[in-house]
PDB file of C-alpha atoms in Angstrom:
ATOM      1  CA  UNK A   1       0.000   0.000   0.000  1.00 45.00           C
ATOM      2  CA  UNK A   2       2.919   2.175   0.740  1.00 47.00           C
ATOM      3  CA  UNK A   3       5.203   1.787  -2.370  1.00 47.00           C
ATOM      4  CA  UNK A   4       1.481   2.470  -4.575  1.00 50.00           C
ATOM      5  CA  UNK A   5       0.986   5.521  -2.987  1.00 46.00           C
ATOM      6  CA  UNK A   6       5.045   6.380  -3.586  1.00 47.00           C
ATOM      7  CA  UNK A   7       4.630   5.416  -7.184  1.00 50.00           C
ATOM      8  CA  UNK A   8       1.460   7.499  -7.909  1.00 49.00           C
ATOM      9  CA  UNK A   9       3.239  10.621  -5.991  1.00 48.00           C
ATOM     10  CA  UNK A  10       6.521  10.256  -7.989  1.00 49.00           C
ATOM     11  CA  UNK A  11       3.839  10.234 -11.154  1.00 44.00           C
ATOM     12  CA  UNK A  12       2.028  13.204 -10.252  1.00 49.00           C
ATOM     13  CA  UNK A  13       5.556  15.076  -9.580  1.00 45.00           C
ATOM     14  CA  UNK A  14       7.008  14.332 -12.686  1.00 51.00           C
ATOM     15  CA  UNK A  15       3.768  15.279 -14.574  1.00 49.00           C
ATOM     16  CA  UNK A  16       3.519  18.694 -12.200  1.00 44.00           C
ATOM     17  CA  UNK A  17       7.473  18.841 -13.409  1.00 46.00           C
ATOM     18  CA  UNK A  18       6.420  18.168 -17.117  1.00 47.00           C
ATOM     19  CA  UNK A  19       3.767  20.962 -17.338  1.00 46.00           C
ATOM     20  CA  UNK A  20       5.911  23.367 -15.994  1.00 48.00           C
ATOM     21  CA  UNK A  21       8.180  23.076 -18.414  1.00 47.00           C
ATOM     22  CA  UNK A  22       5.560  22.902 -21.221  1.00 46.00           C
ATOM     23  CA  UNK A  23       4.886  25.993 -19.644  1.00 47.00           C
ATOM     24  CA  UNK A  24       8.326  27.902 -19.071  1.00 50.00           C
ATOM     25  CA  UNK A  25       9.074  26.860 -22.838  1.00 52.00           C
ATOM     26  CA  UNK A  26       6.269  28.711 -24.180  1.00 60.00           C
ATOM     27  CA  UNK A  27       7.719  32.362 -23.579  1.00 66.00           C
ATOM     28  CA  UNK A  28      11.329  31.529 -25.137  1.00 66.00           C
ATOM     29  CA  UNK A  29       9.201  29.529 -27.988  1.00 68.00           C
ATOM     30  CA  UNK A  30       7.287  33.039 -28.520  1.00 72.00           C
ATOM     31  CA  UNK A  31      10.630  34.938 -28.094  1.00 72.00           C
ATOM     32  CA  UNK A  32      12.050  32.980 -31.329  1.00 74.00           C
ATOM     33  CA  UNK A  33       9.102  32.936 -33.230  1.00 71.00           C
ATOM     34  CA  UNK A  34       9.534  36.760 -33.004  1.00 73.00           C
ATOM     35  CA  UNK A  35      12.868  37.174 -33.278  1.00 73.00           C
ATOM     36  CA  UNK A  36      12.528  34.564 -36.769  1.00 75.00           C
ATOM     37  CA  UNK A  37       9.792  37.374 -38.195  1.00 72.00           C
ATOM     38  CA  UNK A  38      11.731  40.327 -37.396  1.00 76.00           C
ATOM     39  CA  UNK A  39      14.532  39.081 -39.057  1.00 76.00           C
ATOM     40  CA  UNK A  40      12.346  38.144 -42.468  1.00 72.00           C
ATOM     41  CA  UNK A  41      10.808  41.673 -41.682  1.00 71.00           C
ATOM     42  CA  UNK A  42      14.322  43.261 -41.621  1.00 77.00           C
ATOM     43  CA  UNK A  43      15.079  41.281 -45.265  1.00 83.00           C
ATOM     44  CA  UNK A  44      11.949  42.295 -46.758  1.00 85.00           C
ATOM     45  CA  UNK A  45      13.201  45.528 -46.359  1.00 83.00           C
ATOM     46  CA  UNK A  46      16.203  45.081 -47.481  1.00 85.00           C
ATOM     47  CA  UNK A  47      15.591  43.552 -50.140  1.00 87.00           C
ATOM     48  CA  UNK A  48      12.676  46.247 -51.338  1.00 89.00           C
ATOM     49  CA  UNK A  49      15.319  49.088 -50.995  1.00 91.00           C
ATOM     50  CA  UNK A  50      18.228  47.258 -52.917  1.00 91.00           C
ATOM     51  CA  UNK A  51      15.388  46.438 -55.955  1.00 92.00           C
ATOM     52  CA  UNK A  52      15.009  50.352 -55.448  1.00 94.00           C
ATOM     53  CA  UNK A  53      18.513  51.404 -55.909  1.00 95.00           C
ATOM     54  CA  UNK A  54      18.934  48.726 -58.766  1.00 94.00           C
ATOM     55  CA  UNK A  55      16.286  50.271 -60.601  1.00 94.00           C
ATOM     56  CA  UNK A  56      17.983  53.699 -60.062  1.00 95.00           C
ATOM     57  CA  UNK A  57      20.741  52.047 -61.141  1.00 94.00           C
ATOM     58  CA  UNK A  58      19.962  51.250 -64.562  1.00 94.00           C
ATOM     59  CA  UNK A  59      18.262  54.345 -64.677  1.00 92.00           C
ATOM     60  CA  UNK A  60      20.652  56.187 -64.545  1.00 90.00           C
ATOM     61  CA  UNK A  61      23.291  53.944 -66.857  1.00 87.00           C
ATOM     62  CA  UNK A  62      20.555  53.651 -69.514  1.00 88.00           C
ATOM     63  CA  UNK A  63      20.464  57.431 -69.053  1.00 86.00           C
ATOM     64  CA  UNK A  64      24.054  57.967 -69.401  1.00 78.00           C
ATOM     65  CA  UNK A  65      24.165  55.013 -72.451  1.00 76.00           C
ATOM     66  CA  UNK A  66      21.674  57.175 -74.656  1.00 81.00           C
ATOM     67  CA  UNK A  67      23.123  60.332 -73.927  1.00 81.00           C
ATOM     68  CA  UNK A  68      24.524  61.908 -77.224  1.00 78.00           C
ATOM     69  CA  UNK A  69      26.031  65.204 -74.909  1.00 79.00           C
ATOM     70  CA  UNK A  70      28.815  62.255 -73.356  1.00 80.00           C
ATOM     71  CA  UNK A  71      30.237  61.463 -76.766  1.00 82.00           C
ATOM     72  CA  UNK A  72      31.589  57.961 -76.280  1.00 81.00           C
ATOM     73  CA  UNK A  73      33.744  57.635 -79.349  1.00 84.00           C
ATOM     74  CA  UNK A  74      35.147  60.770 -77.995  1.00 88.00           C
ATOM     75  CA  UNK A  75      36.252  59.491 -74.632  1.00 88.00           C
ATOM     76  CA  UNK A  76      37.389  56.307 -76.497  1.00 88.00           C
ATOM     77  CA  UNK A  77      39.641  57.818 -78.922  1.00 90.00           C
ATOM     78  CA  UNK A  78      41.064  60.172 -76.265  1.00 92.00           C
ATOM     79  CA  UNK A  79      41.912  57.788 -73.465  1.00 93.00           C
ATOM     80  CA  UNK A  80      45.333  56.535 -75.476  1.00 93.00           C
ATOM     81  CA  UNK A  81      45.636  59.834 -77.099  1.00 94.00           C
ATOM     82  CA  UNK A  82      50.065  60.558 -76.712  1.00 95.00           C
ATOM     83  CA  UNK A  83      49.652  63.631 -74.800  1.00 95.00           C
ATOM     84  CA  UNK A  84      47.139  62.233 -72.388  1.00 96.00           C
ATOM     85  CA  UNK A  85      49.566  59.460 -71.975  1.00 96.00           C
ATOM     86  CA  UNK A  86      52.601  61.792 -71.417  1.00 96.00           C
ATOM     87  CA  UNK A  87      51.007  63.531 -68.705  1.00 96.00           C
ATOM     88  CA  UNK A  88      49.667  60.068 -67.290  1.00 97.00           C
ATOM     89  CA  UNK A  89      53.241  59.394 -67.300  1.00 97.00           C
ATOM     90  CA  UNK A  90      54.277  63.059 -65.820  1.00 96.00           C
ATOM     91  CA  UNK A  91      51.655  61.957 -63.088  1.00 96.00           C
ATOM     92  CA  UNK A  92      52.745  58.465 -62.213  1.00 96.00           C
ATOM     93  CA  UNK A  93      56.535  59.958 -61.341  1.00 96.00           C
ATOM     94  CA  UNK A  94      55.167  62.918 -59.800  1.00 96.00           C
ATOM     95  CA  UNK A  95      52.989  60.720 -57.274  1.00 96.00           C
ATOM     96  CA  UNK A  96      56.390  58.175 -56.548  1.00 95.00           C
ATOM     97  CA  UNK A  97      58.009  61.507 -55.798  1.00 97.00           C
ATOM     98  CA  UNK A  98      56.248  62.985 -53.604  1.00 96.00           C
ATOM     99  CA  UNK A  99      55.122  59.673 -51.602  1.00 95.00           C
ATOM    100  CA  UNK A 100      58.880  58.836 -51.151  1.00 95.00           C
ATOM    101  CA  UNK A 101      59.515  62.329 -49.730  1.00 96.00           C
ATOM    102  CA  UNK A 102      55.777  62.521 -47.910  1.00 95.00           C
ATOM    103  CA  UNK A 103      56.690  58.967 -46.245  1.00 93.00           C
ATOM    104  CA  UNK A 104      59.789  59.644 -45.155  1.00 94.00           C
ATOM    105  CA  UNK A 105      59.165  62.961 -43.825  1.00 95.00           C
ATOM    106  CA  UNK A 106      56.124  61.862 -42.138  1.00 93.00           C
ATOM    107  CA  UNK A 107      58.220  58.736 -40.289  1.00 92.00           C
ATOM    108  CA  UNK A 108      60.794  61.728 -38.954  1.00 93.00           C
ATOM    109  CA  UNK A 109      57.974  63.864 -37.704  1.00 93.00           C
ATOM    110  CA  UNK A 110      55.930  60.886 -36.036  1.00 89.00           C
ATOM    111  CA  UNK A 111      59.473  60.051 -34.177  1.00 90.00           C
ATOM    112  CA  UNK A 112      60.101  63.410 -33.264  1.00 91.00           C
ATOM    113  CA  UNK A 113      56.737  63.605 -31.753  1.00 89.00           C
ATOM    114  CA  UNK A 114      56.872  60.646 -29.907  1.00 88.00           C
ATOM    115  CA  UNK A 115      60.967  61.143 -28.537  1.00 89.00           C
ATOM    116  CA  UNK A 116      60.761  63.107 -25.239  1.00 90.00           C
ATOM    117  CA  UNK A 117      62.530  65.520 -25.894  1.00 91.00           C
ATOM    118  CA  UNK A 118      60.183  68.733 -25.481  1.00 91.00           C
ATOM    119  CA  UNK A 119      61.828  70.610 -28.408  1.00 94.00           C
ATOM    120  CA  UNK A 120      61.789  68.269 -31.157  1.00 93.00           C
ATOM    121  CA  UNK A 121      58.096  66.884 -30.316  1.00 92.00           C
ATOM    122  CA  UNK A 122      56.715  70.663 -29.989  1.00 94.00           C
ATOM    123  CA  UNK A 123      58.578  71.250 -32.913  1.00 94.00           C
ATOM    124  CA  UNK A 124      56.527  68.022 -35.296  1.00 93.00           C
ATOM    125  CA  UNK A 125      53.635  68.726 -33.961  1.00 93.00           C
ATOM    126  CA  UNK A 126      53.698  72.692 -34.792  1.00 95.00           C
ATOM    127  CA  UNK A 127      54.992  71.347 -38.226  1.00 95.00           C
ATOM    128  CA  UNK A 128      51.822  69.144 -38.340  1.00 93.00           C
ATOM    129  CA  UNK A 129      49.339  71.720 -36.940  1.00 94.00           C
ATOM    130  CA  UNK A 130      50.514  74.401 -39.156  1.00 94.00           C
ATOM    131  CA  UNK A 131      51.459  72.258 -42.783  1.00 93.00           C
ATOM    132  CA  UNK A 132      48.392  69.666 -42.154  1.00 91.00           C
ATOM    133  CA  UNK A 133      46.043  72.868 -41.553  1.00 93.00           C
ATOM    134  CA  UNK A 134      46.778  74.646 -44.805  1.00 93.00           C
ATOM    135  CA  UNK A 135      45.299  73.673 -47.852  1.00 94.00           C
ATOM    136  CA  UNK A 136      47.492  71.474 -50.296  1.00 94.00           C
ATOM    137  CA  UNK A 137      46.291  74.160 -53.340  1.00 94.00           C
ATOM    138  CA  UNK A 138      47.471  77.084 -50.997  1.00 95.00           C
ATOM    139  CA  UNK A 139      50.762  74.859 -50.417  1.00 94.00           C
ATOM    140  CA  UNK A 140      51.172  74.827 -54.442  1.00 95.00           C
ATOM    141  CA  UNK A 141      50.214  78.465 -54.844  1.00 95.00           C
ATOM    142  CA  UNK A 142      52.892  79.560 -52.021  1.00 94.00           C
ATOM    143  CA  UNK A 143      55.866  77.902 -53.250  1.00 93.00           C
ATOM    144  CA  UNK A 144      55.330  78.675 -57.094  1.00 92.00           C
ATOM    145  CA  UNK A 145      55.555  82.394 -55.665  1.00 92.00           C
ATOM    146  CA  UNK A 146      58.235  82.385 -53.789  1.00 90.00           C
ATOM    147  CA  UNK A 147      60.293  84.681 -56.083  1.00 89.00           C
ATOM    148  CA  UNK A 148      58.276  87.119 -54.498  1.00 89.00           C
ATOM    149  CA  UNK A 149      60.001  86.527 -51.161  1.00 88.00           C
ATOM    150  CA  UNK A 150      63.641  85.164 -52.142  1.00 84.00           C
ATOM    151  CA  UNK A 151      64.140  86.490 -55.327  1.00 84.00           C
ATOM    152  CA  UNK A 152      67.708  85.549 -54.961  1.00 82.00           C
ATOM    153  CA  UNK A 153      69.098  82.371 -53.244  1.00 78.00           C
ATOM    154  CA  UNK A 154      72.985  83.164 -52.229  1.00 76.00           C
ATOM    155  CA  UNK A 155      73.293  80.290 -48.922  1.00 70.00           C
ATOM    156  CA  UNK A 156      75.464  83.379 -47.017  1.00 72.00           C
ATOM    157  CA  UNK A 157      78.348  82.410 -49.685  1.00 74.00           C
ATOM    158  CA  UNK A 158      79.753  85.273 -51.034  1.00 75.00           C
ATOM    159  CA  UNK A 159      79.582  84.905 -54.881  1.00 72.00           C
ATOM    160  CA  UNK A 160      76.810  82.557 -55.014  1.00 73.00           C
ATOM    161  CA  UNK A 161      73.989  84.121 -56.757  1.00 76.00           C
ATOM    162  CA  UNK A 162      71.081  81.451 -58.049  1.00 81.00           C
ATOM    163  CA  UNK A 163      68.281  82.949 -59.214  1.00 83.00           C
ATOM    164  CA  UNK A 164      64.961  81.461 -57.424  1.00 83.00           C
ATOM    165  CA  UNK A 165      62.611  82.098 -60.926  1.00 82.00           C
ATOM    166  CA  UNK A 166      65.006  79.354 -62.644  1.00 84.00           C
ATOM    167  CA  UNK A 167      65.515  77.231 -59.862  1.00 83.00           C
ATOM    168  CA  UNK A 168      62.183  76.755 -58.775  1.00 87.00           C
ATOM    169  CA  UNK A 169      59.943  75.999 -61.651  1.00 91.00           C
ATOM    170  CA  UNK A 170      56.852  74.957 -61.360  1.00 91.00           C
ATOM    171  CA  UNK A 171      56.912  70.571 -61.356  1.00 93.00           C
ATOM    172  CA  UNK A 172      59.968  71.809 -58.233  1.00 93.00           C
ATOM    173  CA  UNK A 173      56.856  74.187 -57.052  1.00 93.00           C
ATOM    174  CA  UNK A 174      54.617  71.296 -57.381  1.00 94.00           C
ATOM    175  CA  UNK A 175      56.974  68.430 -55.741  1.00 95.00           C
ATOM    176  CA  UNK A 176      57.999  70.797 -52.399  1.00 94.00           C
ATOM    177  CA  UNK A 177      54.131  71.660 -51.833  1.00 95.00           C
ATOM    178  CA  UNK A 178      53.195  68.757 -52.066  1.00 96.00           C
ATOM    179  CA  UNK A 179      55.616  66.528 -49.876  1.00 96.00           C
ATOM    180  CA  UNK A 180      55.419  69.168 -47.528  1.00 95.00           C
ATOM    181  CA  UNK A 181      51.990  69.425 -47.234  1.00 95.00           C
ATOM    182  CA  UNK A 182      51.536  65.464 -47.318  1.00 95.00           C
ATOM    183  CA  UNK A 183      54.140  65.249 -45.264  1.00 94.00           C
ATOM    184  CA  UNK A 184      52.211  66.482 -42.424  1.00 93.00           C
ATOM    185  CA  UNK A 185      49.551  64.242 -43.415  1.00 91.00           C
ATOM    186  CA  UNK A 186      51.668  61.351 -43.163  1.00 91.00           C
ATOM    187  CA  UNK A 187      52.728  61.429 -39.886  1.00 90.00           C
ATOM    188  CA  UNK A 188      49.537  61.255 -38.296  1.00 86.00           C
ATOM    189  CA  UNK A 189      48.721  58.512 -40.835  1.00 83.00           C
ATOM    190  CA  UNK A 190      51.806  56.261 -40.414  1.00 81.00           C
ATOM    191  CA  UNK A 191      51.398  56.763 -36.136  1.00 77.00           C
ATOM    192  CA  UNK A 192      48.751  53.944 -36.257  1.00 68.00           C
ATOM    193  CA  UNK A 193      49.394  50.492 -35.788  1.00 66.00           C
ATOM    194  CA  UNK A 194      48.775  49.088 -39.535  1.00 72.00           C
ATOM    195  CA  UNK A 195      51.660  51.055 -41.375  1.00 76.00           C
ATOM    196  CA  UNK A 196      50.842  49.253 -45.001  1.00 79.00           C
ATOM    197  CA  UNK A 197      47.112  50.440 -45.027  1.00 81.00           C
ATOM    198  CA  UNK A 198      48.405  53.885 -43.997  1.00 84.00           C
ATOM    199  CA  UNK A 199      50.948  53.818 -46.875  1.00 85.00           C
ATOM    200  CA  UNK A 200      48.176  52.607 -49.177  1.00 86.00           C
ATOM    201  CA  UNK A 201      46.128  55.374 -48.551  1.00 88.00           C
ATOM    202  CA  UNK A 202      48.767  57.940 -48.432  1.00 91.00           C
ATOM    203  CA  UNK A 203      49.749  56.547 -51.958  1.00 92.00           C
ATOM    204  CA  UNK A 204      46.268  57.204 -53.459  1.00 92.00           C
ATOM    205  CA  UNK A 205      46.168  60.454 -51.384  1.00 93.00           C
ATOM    206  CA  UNK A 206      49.338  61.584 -53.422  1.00 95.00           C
ATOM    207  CA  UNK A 207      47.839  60.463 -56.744  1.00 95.00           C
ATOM    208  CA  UNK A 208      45.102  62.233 -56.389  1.00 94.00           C
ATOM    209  CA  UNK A 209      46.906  65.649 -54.855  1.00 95.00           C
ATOM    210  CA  UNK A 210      48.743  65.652 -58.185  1.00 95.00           C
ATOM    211  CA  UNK A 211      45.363  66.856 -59.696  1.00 94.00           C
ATOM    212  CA  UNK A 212      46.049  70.295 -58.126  1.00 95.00           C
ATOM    213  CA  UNK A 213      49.383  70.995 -60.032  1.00 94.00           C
ATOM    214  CA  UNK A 214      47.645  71.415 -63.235  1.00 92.00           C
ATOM    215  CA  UNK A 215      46.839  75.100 -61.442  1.00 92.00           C
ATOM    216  CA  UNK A 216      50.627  75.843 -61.938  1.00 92.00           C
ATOM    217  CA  UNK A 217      50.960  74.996 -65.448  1.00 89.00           C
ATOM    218  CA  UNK A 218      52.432  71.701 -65.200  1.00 92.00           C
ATOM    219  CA  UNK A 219      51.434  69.232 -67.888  1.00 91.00           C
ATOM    220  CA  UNK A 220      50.104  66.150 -65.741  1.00 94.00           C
ATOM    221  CA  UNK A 221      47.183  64.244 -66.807  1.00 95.00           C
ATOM    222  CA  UNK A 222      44.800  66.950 -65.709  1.00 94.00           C
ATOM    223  CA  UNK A 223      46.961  69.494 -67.304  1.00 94.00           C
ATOM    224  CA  UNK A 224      46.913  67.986 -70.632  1.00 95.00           C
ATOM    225  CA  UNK A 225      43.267  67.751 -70.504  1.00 95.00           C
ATOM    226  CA  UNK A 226      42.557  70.998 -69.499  1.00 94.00           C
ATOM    227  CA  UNK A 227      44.751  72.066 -72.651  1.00 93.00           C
ATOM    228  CA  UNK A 228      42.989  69.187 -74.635  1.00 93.00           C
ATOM    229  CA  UNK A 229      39.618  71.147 -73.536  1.00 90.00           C
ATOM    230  CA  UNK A 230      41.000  74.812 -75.185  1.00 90.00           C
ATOM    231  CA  UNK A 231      42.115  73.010 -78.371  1.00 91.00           C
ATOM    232  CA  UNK A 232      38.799  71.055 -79.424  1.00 89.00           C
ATOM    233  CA  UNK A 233      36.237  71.870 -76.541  1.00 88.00           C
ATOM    234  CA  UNK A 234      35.216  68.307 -75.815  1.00 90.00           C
ATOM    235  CA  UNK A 235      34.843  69.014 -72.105  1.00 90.00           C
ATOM    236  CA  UNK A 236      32.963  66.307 -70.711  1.00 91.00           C
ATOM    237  CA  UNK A 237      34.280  63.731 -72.580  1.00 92.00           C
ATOM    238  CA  UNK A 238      37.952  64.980 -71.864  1.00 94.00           C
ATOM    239  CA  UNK A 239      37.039  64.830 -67.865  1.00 94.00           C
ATOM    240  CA  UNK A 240      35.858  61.466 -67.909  1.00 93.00           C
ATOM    241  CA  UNK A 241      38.684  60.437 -69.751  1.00 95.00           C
ATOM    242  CA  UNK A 242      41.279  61.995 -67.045  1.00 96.00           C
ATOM    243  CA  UNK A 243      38.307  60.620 -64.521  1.00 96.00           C
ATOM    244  CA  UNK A 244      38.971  56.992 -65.841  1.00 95.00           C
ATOM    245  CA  UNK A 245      42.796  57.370 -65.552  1.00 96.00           C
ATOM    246  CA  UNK A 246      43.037  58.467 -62.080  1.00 97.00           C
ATOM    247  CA  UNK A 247      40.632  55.493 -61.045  1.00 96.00           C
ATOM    248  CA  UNK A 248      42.596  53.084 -62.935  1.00 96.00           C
ATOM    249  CA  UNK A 249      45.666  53.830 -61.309  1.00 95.00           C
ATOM    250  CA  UNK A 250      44.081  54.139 -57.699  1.00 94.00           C
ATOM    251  CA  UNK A 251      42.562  50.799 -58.553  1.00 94.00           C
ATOM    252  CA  UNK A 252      46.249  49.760 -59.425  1.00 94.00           C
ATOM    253  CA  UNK A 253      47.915  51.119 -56.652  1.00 91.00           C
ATOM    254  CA  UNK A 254      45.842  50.269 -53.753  1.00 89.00           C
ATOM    255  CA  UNK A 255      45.939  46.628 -55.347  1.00 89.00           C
ATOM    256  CA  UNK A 256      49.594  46.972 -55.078  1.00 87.00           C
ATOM    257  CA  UNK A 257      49.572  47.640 -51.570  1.00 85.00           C
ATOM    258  CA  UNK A 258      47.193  44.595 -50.668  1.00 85.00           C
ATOM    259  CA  UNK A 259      49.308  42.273 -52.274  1.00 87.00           C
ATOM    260  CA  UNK A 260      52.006  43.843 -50.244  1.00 83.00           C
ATOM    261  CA  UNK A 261      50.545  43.239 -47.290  1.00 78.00           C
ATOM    262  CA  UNK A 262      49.142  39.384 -48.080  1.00 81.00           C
ATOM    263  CA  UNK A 263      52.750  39.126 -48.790  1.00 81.00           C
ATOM    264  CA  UNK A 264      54.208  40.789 -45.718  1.00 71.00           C
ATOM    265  CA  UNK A 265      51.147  38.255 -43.835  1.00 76.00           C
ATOM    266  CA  UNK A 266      52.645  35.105 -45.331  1.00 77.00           C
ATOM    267  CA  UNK A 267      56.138  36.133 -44.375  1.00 75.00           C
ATOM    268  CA  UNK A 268      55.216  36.773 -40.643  1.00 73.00           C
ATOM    269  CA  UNK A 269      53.023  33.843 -40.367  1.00 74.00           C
ATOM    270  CA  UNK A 270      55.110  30.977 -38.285  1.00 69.00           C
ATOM    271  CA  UNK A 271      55.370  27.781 -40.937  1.00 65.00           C
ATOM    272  CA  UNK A 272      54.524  24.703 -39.131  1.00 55.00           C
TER     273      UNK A 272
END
């Protein structure tokens, strides 16, 4: 009689035990099923606003595809025209230039800013307040005038008389500005902890600071454009050809710099 009456109240606890957890599971079951139709909710949405901006999309290429104003053969026959490629050329030294003497500049000023010695720190950072706060243009446009200032260059020698007009003309103009003003830039890129992704944007920084010599004359690719433009007045087409270049060697360098660092990866990587 005893062990029956045991049995039946072990069966009634484990039933009480069984509905309880029926019970506690429903909430979390609830929880899921919500969390399951917010997420197809979220999608939905998603996937309304990306058939949206691919129908803006072709829009807009269908747009620019029928548009007789772009001139297509235009931009074709121009994009391997030799002048365009001379100043692609002028461009692609110009931006190894001035990243050589942008890097190492800004590698001296991040040192000197973190050495403590009060002098040379205060010193790189007013260099970096003062050249990173001025415009890169107003760089160019300072040192391509600075006959006006030192018309004559003479180092204290006695007898030594170089006149500044002939010595700096304006690609000299255009390299000083720039690695000076990059310079400034650099150091507060290269102080980070990933160096090669701060020299890979640096080096697409420079490429596209080159741009802003045109303004002193100098015959990169924009400058050839721009003198393309005044000859036969094909504007647009003459801009997206210089707009093509520029992205293609962006493209080029920043894939250089990847494989640099997948390289420098492998190398540091213990082999097993």
């Amino acid at each position: 009689m005893t062990e029956t009456a045991a049995d039946d109240d072990r069966v009634g606890l484990d039933t009480l035990a069984s509905a309880r957890g029926s019970t506690d599971g429903k909430p979390a079951g609830r929880a899921a099923g919500a969390a399951r139709r917010r997420r197809v909710e979220i999608n939905t949405v998603e996937w309304a606003i990306a058939a949206l901006v691919g129908l803006l999309l072709l829009r807009l290429l269908w747009s620019l595809a029928t548009n007789e104003n772009l001139l297509p053969r235009a931009v074709v026959g121009h994009l391997l025209h030799p002048d365009v490629l001379a100043g692609v050329w002028l461009t692609l030294r110009l931006t190894v230039l001035v990243f050589a003497l942008a890097s190492a500049l800004g590698l001296v000023l991040g040192r000197m800013e973190r050495t403590a010695n009060p002098v040379l720190s205060s010193v790189a950072a007013a260099y970096v307040w003062i050249f990173g706060g001025i415009p890169v243009l107003v760089h160019l446009l300072l040192w391509s005038n600075i006959a006006l200032v030192f018309p004559d260059i003479t180092f204290g020698i006695p007898g030594v008389h170089i006149d500044t007009v002939r010595l700096v003309t304006p690609v000299h103009a255009a390299i000083v500005g720039l690695a000076l003003a990059l310079g400034a830039y650099a150091a507060r890129a290269l102080s980070g902890g990933d160096r090669l992704t701060a020299l890979g944007d640096l080096l697409v920084t420079t490429l596209q600071a080159t741009s802003l010599v045109s303004v002193l004359a100098v015959t990169d690719l924009l400058g050839v454009v721009q003198a393309l433009e005044e000859r036969n007045h094909l504007i647009i087409p003459l801009l997206i050809v210089a707009a093509i270049w520029y992205l293609v060697l962006a493209t080029a360098a920043r894939g250089a710099i990847r494989l640099l660092a997948t390289v420098h990866r492998k190398a540091q990587t213990p082999r097993g």
